[in-house]
Amino acid sequence: MRIVQSFWSGDKDILQNDFGWCSAQHHLMAWALSCLKLKTYYDDVHLYTDTNGYKILIEQLGLPYTQVEICYDNIPYNDLWVLPKILTYSAQQEPFIHVDGDVFIWGKFPVEMENAALLAQNFEISTEYYENALKHIENDLSYLPDFLRASLRKIPISSYNAGVLGGSDLAFFKEYAQTALDMVHRNYDKSRAVHSGIYNILCEQILFASIAARDQKEVTCYFKEQYKDNGYAAMDIADLSSIGYRLKYIHLLGPHKKSRDNCELMSRLLYKEYPEYFAKVVSLFSHEHRYFTTKIKEVFPTPAAVTGSGKSTGILYPRTSYAISLVEKSNEKLPSAQIEEYVTHTSRSVVKEIFNYETDLLKLIAGWNALPASRLCSIENSCPVNSAFFFLPKEAQLSTIIEKNHLLTIIETPFDWTSGLSGIAESDPDPELTFNIACAPELFFNGFSERSIDDLEYNILALLDSAVPLAALLKALEACFSADEIENDHDSIYELVLMKIKRLSLKKFVFIKEACPEI
C-alpha cells in the first residue's frame, strides 16, 4: 500500500514558524514521528514537498521516505494550505492513503481501508461552528458547482475528516482535484472568503463528501462514529497516554496540537521510540535547550552534521520581560539589569510577582545545575508516556508503588503563571488567591517542568514523602473527603485519584513503580 504525505512551507521559515503547534520545534518533531511511525508499518511512504521542506526534513533530519518529490515551490496561494494536499491526491497513479503530518499510527490501517475505493478518517457533521462561517463565504464566492451549493444548503452539512484520505478510485480523485482547483482559481479574487480557514475545509473535506454523495460512492472510515465538527474529544482521538492500550491512531488536529501536554508527550514518544531522530531535531533548536552543550551532549550524543538557526535570547526573566512589554505596550526587550531596575520602581504588583516567581525558579535551576546528567537522564527514562498502570485491573493498581520525585519543589504564588499571561496588563493578581506551582528539573528544553497543582494534587505529593502502594495512598487521602463521599462515591474518588496521579506522572512529579511484593 502506498502512503503519501504533503509538506508545504508556504515560504515560511520552518525553523521559526510553529505551523499551528506549540513551537517550530514541536512541529518538526511531529513530522518526524508521523513519518517514522508510518515507515514502521509500511515500506512505501512518499513525500511531496517544496525545497524548504526538502532541506529540513530530508537533508537535515534524514527522514526515511521511500521517495521524495520537490514539486510545491511555485504555489502562488500562500494561505491555502489545502492546495498542495489536493495536488498530491491528483498525482497518484495507484491506490494510496494520504496521511497528515499530525497523524500517528501504532499499527497498520484496517484491511477494509487498504482495499477501499474511497477512504477517510471519519464522517463529520456540521454545527454552527462551520455553518455560520460557510454562510458568509458562500455569498462572496464567484463560483461554486451547483451540486456543492446544494450540499451547503442541507443542514447539517456533511464532510469527511481528511486526517487520512485516499483509496483506489483514481478517477474520482482526478475529478475531485480538478473541481477543487477550479474553485481556487475562479474565486481567488474574492480575498475575504478565500483567505479564511473555512475555505480550505470547503475545498477539501466538504467537496469530497459532496462528490461522493452525488455519485453515491461508499466511503470507508477509520472511525465508524460520526463526529461533529467541533466534537473531537481528546480521549477519542488525541490521548497519547493511551496508545498501545486503547488507541492505535492519534490525530492532533486543531487545538489538540496547541496543547502543551500533547506536544510534550509527542516529543517524549519521539525520544523514546526514535532517539536518533529526536537528537537531530534537538540539534536544530539547540538554543532552546538549557543543557544542550553540557548535560545533553554528555549522555545523549547529538549529530554534529545537523545545524539549526537562532541563538538563545539570554533573558533571565522572559515572563517578566513579556509582562513589562504588555504593561508598557512596547516591543522593546529590556536586558536583565534593566528588568531588575524596572521591577524595583514599578507600582504594578503583577510585574513584581512574576519577577519574584522567576527569581525563585532561577534559584532552583542554580541548584539543579549541579545534578549529574545521568540523574536527569534516569528521570527522563523512568517516565513512560503510556504507562500500563492505568490499564491494569484494580487489584494490580492498588498494589503498585507510587513515588514522588524528590527533586520537586512547590512555589506558592498569587497567579498561575504557567497558564499564560494574557490579560495581566489590565489587572493585578487578587491578593486573596494563592496558587501552588510544582517545579522539577528535566534534561531537555528549559531544563525544568512546571504546572499549577490543585489541592488534591498538593495533598498527594505531601503524602508521598516515602513511596507507598496506591492502596495506602488512597487510605491516607480519605481525610480530603467527607464520610458521605467515601461511603457513596468511592468509585468516583478512585477514578479522580487515578486521574491526578496520571497528571502528576506525565509532568514527572511522581513515578509509578513496580507492584508491591508483599501485597
XYZ file of C-alpha atoms in Angstrom:
519
model
C 0.000 0.000 0.000
C 1.370 3.408 -0.930
C 1.339 6.021 1.841
C 1.764 9.666 0.855
C 2.303 12.872 2.811
C 2.389 16.548 1.782
C 4.643 19.139 3.399
C 4.428 22.709 2.161
C 6.244 25.557 3.862
C 4.367 28.313 2.030
C 7.658 30.276 2.055
C 7.581 30.363 5.867
C 10.735 29.819 7.908
C 10.369 26.236 9.085
C 12.750 26.823 11.986
C 10.764 29.812 13.220
C 7.089 29.262 12.324
C 5.075 26.918 14.565
C 2.561 25.901 11.824
C -0.173 25.637 14.447
C 1.880 23.722 17.041
C 3.259 24.948 20.375
C 6.551 25.727 18.675
C 8.509 25.221 15.460
C 10.481 22.511 17.226
C 7.372 20.527 18.145
C 6.121 20.898 14.565
C 9.235 19.136 13.250
C 9.136 16.523 15.994
C 5.578 15.749 14.926
C 6.592 15.359 11.275
C 9.435 13.064 12.258
C 7.223 10.903 14.479
C 4.449 10.744 11.873
C 6.844 9.630 9.125
C 8.694 7.136 11.315
C 5.518 5.505 12.603
C 4.271 5.128 9.012
C 7.600 3.573 7.981
C 7.324 1.119 10.860
C 4.252 -0.436 9.238
C 4.594 0.435 5.525
C 7.563 0.145 3.190
C 6.277 2.557 0.549
C 5.967 6.057 2.040
C 6.276 9.061 -0.305
C 6.708 12.747 0.460
C 5.597 15.644 -1.751
C 7.183 18.897 -0.647
C 8.948 22.122 -1.582
C 12.644 22.970 -1.475
C 12.419 24.352 2.058
C 10.764 21.170 3.253
C 13.346 19.027 1.492
C 16.244 20.888 3.108
C 14.889 20.338 6.613
C 13.043 17.004 6.517
C 15.456 15.177 4.208
C 18.845 16.918 4.214
C 18.869 17.855 7.900
C 16.667 15.251 9.601
C 17.158 12.420 7.105
C 13.592 11.134 7.411
C 13.442 7.744 5.663
C 10.855 8.382 2.960
C 10.902 5.872 0.118
C 10.714 8.660 -2.449
C 10.608 12.455 -2.261
C 9.270 14.822 -4.911
C 10.028 18.546 -4.788
C 7.002 19.982 -6.557
C 5.483 22.787 -4.480
C 7.917 25.690 -4.894
C 5.662 27.757 -7.131
C 2.257 27.629 -5.461
C 1.032 31.238 -5.566
C -1.616 30.996 -2.831
C 0.337 31.058 0.411
C -2.733 30.903 2.640
C -4.370 27.875 1.011
C -2.709 25.069 2.946
C -5.090 22.523 1.417
C -3.874 23.137 -2.147
C -0.695 21.013 -2.026
C -2.695 18.163 -0.486
C -5.170 18.283 -3.370
C -2.300 18.336 -5.864
C -0.844 15.276 -4.137
C -4.178 13.453 -4.403
C -4.365 14.196 -8.135
C -0.795 12.999 -8.762
C -1.412 9.425 -7.598
C -1.291 6.629 -10.144
C -2.076 3.738 -7.807
C -4.183 3.161 -4.672
C -2.953 5.356 -1.833
C -3.596 6.661 1.658
C -2.679 10.287 2.292
C -1.732 10.865 5.934
C -1.462 14.305 7.517
C 1.673 15.229 9.448
C -0.268 15.428 12.716
C -1.438 11.803 12.469
C 0.441 8.981 14.227
C -0.274 5.262 13.964
C 0.622 2.244 16.092
C -0.468 -0.450 13.669
C -1.417 -0.853 10.021
C -4.662 0.579 8.738
C -7.547 -1.926 8.657
C -7.624 -4.149 5.579
C -11.025 -2.774 4.558
C -9.460 0.690 4.369
C -6.481 -0.505 2.348
C -8.873 -2.146 -0.105
C -11.421 0.687 -0.202
C -12.325 2.653 -3.310
C -12.606 5.743 -1.103
C -11.467 6.161 2.490
C -11.321 8.885 5.120
C -10.770 9.281 8.832
C -14.444 9.728 9.745
C -17.743 11.219 8.655
C -18.192 14.713 10.044
C -21.403 16.629 10.759
C -21.506 20.400 10.819
C -22.612 22.543 13.740
C -22.999 26.300 13.910
C -19.202 26.296 14.187
C -18.908 25.660 10.425
C -22.372 26.627 9.244
C -22.163 30.306 10.156
C -18.752 30.655 8.512
C -19.913 28.866 5.371
C -22.972 31.103 5.015
C -20.750 34.158 4.833
C -18.310 32.860 2.254
C -20.950 31.198 0.022
C -22.404 34.601 -0.809
C -18.978 36.058 -1.530
C -17.721 33.438 -3.984
C -17.852 33.877 -7.745
C -18.033 30.177 -8.445
C -19.474 27.137 -6.716
C -20.534 23.956 -8.536
C -24.307 23.535 -8.363
C -24.076 20.194 -6.556
C -21.784 21.726 -3.908
C -24.070 24.726 -3.419
C -26.943 22.281 -2.894
C -24.870 20.386 -0.320
C -24.232 23.592 1.609
C -27.961 24.203 1.894
C -28.574 20.869 3.591
C -28.303 21.220 7.342
C -26.289 19.675 8.833
C -23.567 19.975 6.186
C -21.719 16.717 5.550
C -17.966 16.307 5.231
C -15.211 13.775 5.824
C -12.265 14.500 8.075
C -9.116 14.242 5.954
C -6.591 13.234 8.601
C -6.354 10.270 6.266
C -7.892 10.337 2.790
C -7.392 8.121 -0.219
C -8.491 4.965 -1.993
C -8.259 3.114 -5.291
C -10.837 5.163 -7.241
C -8.273 7.334 -9.002
C -10.844 8.707 -11.484
C -12.786 10.102 -8.536
C -9.681 11.866 -7.250
C -8.905 13.339 -10.665
C -12.359 14.921 -10.845
C -12.298 15.917 -7.191
C -8.909 17.594 -7.521
C -9.813 19.379 -10.747
C -13.036 20.717 -9.219
C -11.142 21.980 -6.176
C -8.517 23.650 -8.368
C -11.242 25.314 -10.453
C -12.777 26.674 -7.257
C -9.432 28.045 -6.131
C -8.551 29.718 -9.426
C -12.014 31.141 -10.148
C -12.543 32.531 -6.662
C -9.123 33.789 -5.720
C -10.004 37.447 -6.301
C -12.585 37.107 -3.521
C -9.954 37.675 -0.903
C -12.150 37.881 2.185
C -13.725 34.482 1.518
C -10.749 32.640 0.082
C -8.328 33.797 2.739
C -10.496 32.323 5.508
C -9.666 28.987 7.099
C -13.106 27.587 6.323
C -12.418 27.857 2.580
C -9.746 25.182 2.947
C -12.310 22.906 4.620
C -14.794 23.623 1.833
C -12.320 22.752 -0.929
C -11.185 19.538 0.698
C -13.478 17.850 3.205
C -16.884 19.204 2.198
C -16.227 18.933 -1.551
C -15.013 15.339 -1.113
C -18.240 14.446 0.723
C -20.411 16.298 -1.806
C -18.999 14.485 -4.846
C -19.127 11.130 -3.041
C -22.793 11.719 -2.147
C -23.659 12.915 -5.655
C -22.137 9.794 -7.193
C -23.408 7.512 -4.416
C -19.883 6.396 -3.572
C -19.250 4.467 -0.382
C -16.514 5.891 1.845
C -14.776 3.550 4.296
C -13.775 5.325 7.516
C -11.208 4.551 10.185
C -13.629 5.667 12.883
C -17.136 4.324 12.452
C -18.533 7.012 14.746
C -19.767 10.265 13.267
C -18.214 13.360 14.818
C -19.439 16.918 14.989
C -17.007 19.434 13.502
C -16.239 20.781 16.979
C -16.658 17.483 18.793
C -13.267 15.781 18.673
C -12.673 14.999 22.346
C -9.088 14.351 23.376
C -9.868 10.902 24.781
C -11.325 9.804 21.409
C -8.591 10.964 19.091
C -5.719 12.719 20.888
C -4.944 10.737 24.059
C -1.276 9.916 23.583
C -1.111 8.339 27.038
C -3.420 5.518 25.873
C -1.514 4.362 22.797
C -0.922 0.644 22.658
C -3.714 0.013 25.143
C -6.812 1.881 23.946
C -5.881 3.900 20.844
C -3.683 2.959 17.890
C -4.411 6.085 15.875
C -3.813 9.638 17.068
C -4.773 12.821 15.219
C -3.679 16.026 16.940
C -5.993 18.197 14.901
C -6.875 21.814 15.594
C -6.483 22.831 19.244
C -5.045 19.433 20.204
C -1.727 20.336 18.562
C -1.629 23.578 20.586
C -1.889 21.651 23.857
C 1.404 21.858 25.714
C 0.739 18.486 27.323
C 0.189 16.872 23.921
C 3.308 18.465 22.480
C 5.346 17.329 25.472
C 4.053 13.762 25.248
C 4.554 13.648 21.493
C 8.165 14.807 21.857
C 8.798 12.212 24.555
C 7.421 9.497 22.285
C 9.897 10.538 19.604
C 12.685 10.494 22.209
C 11.800 7.020 23.460
C 10.996 5.339 20.144
C 13.391 7.088 17.749
C 16.121 8.760 19.847
C 18.451 9.405 16.916
C 15.788 11.493 15.153
C 14.879 13.257 18.378
C 18.555 14.218 18.650
C 18.536 15.646 15.140
C 15.547 17.883 15.868
C 17.037 18.989 19.194
C 20.245 19.923 17.368
C 18.287 22.167 15.023
C 16.939 24.010 18.079
C 19.943 23.759 20.374
C 19.339 27.339 21.570
C 16.021 26.204 23.092
C 17.652 23.562 25.311
C 19.263 24.825 28.508
C 21.636 21.880 28.813
C 22.394 21.260 25.138
C 26.145 21.973 25.315
C 26.572 20.294 28.709
C 24.386 17.558 30.109
C 22.561 16.626 26.896
C 25.766 16.086 24.925
C 27.221 14.120 27.818
C 24.520 11.442 27.925
C 22.781 11.843 24.599
C 25.234 12.367 21.710
C 23.799 14.679 19.069
C 24.775 14.672 15.384
C 27.330 17.334 14.545
C 26.155 17.458 10.939
C 22.791 18.898 11.889
C 22.832 22.636 12.460
C 19.964 24.939 13.301
C 19.430 28.640 13.329
C 18.890 31.196 16.039
C 20.576 31.859 19.350
C 19.393 31.918 22.915
C 17.912 35.262 23.889
C 19.898 35.210 27.121
C 16.982 36.805 29.005
C 16.944 35.637 32.615
C 13.381 36.774 33.193
C 11.453 36.043 29.959
C 7.983 36.213 31.507
C 8.757 39.370 33.431
C 10.095 40.876 30.223
C 6.890 39.924 28.423
C 4.741 41.326 31.243
C 6.619 44.629 31.073
C 6.087 44.809 27.310
C 2.344 44.315 27.852
C 2.122 46.891 30.610
C 4.183 49.433 28.680
C 2.651 48.455 25.313
C 6.118 48.188 23.846
C 8.005 45.506 21.930
C 11.346 46.556 23.393
C 13.178 43.726 25.165
C 14.962 45.007 28.250
C 18.243 43.439 29.390
C 18.197 41.692 32.767
C 19.710 44.604 34.698
C 17.065 46.999 33.403
C 14.322 44.492 34.206
C 15.524 44.333 37.801
C 15.581 48.130 37.992
C 12.102 48.384 36.450
C 10.699 45.932 38.999
C 12.195 47.935 41.844
C 10.388 51.116 40.813
C 7.120 49.872 39.288
C 3.844 50.103 41.172
C 2.345 47.168 39.266
C 2.195 44.187 41.598
C 1.685 41.809 38.670
C 5.172 42.602 37.382
C 6.686 42.297 40.852
C 5.002 38.948 41.495
C 6.030 37.343 38.232
C 9.574 38.610 38.810
C 9.518 37.008 42.283
C 8.363 33.735 40.752
C 11.093 33.761 38.120
C 13.673 34.670 40.763
C 12.616 31.644 42.856
C 12.753 29.490 39.750
C 16.262 30.677 38.899
C 17.428 29.726 42.401
C 16.020 26.230 41.886
C 17.708 25.950 38.496
C 21.027 27.013 40.010
C 20.754 24.094 42.414
C 19.652 21.674 39.717
C 22.613 22.675 37.543
C 24.797 20.652 39.909
C 22.851 17.457 39.242
C 24.764 14.891 37.179
C 23.494 14.405 33.654
C 22.930 10.713 34.385
C 20.404 11.639 37.109
C 18.323 13.759 34.747
C 18.588 11.116 32.038
C 17.374 8.486 34.504
C 14.328 10.628 35.333
C 13.584 11.055 31.630
C 13.789 7.314 31.028
C 11.702 6.336 34.061
C 8.517 8.094 32.898
C 6.673 6.188 30.173
C 4.239 8.209 28.115
C 1.699 5.395 28.070
C 2.013 3.676 31.454
C 0.423 0.235 31.635
C -0.590 1.058 35.217
C -3.732 2.906 34.111
C -4.955 -0.137 32.194
C -4.293 -2.767 34.859
C -7.058 -4.484 36.841
C -7.921 -2.588 40.014
C -6.301 -5.198 42.262
C -2.979 -4.781 40.451
C -3.253 -0.995 40.544
C -3.796 -0.984 44.303
C -0.526 -2.865 44.868
C 1.514 -0.618 42.575
C 4.060 1.671 44.229
C 3.697 5.438 43.764
C 6.809 7.507 44.431
C 7.365 11.259 44.485
C 10.148 12.916 42.546
C 12.163 14.217 45.486
C 13.746 16.908 43.349
C 10.314 18.514 43.078
C 9.691 21.907 44.687
C 6.407 23.766 45.093
C 6.360 27.550 44.724
C 3.461 29.498 46.232
C 2.376 32.444 44.112
C -0.722 34.668 43.697
C -1.133 33.872 39.988
C -0.862 30.801 37.768
C 1.991 31.986 35.572
C 2.086 28.646 33.757
C -1.272 29.174 32.032
C -0.188 32.203 30.008
C -0.024 35.932 30.609
C -2.968 37.147 28.570
C -4.911 39.855 30.325
C -2.342 40.574 33.008
C -1.774 44.131 31.762
C -5.361 45.017 32.687
C -5.439 43.809 36.281
C -3.167 42.772 39.119
C -3.422 39.380 40.875
C -6.024 39.005 43.597
C -4.080 39.039 46.901
C -6.636 36.613 48.369
C -5.778 33.935 45.812
C -2.883 31.525 46.137
C -1.615 29.067 43.537
C 0.844 26.237 44.041
C 3.167 25.613 41.116
C 5.138 22.378 41.159
C 8.561 22.500 39.510
C 11.078 19.749 38.779
C 14.279 19.509 36.737
C 14.412 17.799 33.372
C 17.062 17.154 30.756
C 15.568 18.812 27.697
C 14.004 22.142 26.690
C 14.018 24.762 29.504
C 15.627 22.341 31.933
C 12.544 22.195 34.137
C 8.876 21.282 34.068
C 6.201 23.254 35.875
C 2.481 23.013 36.464
C -0.094 24.591 38.724
C -1.472 21.905 41.033
C -4.800 21.822 42.830
C -5.435 20.966 46.486
C -5.840 17.224 45.924
C -2.634 17.036 43.891
C -0.851 19.034 46.588
C -2.025 16.547 49.224
C -0.983 13.578 47.096
C 2.536 14.991 46.862
C 2.582 15.847 50.575
C 1.663 12.254 51.465
C 4.397 10.779 49.266
C 7.419 11.598 51.401
C 8.091 7.887 51.077
C 6.946 5.589 48.311
C 3.713 3.721 49.089
C 1.285 1.392 47.321
C -1.735 3.081 45.793
C -3.950 1.390 48.396
C -2.075 3.112 51.233
C -2.180 6.456 49.431
C -5.938 6.175 48.948
C -6.390 5.397 52.643
C -4.383 8.469 53.616
C -6.343 10.641 51.187
C -9.640 9.822 52.886
C -9.044 12.862 55.091
C -9.608 15.010 51.975
C -13.181 13.763 51.528
C -16.320 13.694 53.640
C -17.602 10.480 55.208
C -20.593 10.621 52.865
C -18.335 10.894 49.794
C -16.191 7.995 50.971
C -19.232 5.791 51.550
C -21.295 6.690 48.489
C -18.791 7.911 45.894
C -15.903 5.532 46.427
C -15.568 4.648 42.741
C -15.630 8.315 41.710
C -12.930 9.138 44.272
C -10.824 6.241 42.980
C -11.075 7.448 39.387
C -10.340 11.026 40.467
C -7.168 9.981 42.284
C -6.051 7.945 39.266
C -6.577 10.979 37.058
C -4.483 13.138 39.403
C -1.682 10.559 39.526
C -1.712 10.436 35.740
C -1.492 14.218 35.534
C 1.398 14.323 38.011
C 3.259 11.428 36.394
C 3.090 12.992 32.941
C 4.987 16.008 34.343
C 7.497 13.686 36.074
C 6.346 14.819 39.535
C 5.584 11.235 40.582
C 6.882 7.891 39.386
C 4.807 4.733 39.023
C 6.928 1.820 40.192
C 6.526 -1.977 40.281
C 3.818 -3.762 42.282
C 4.485 -4.132 45.999
C 5.700 -7.748 46.510
C 4.137 -8.286 49.908
C 0.597 -7.463 48.729
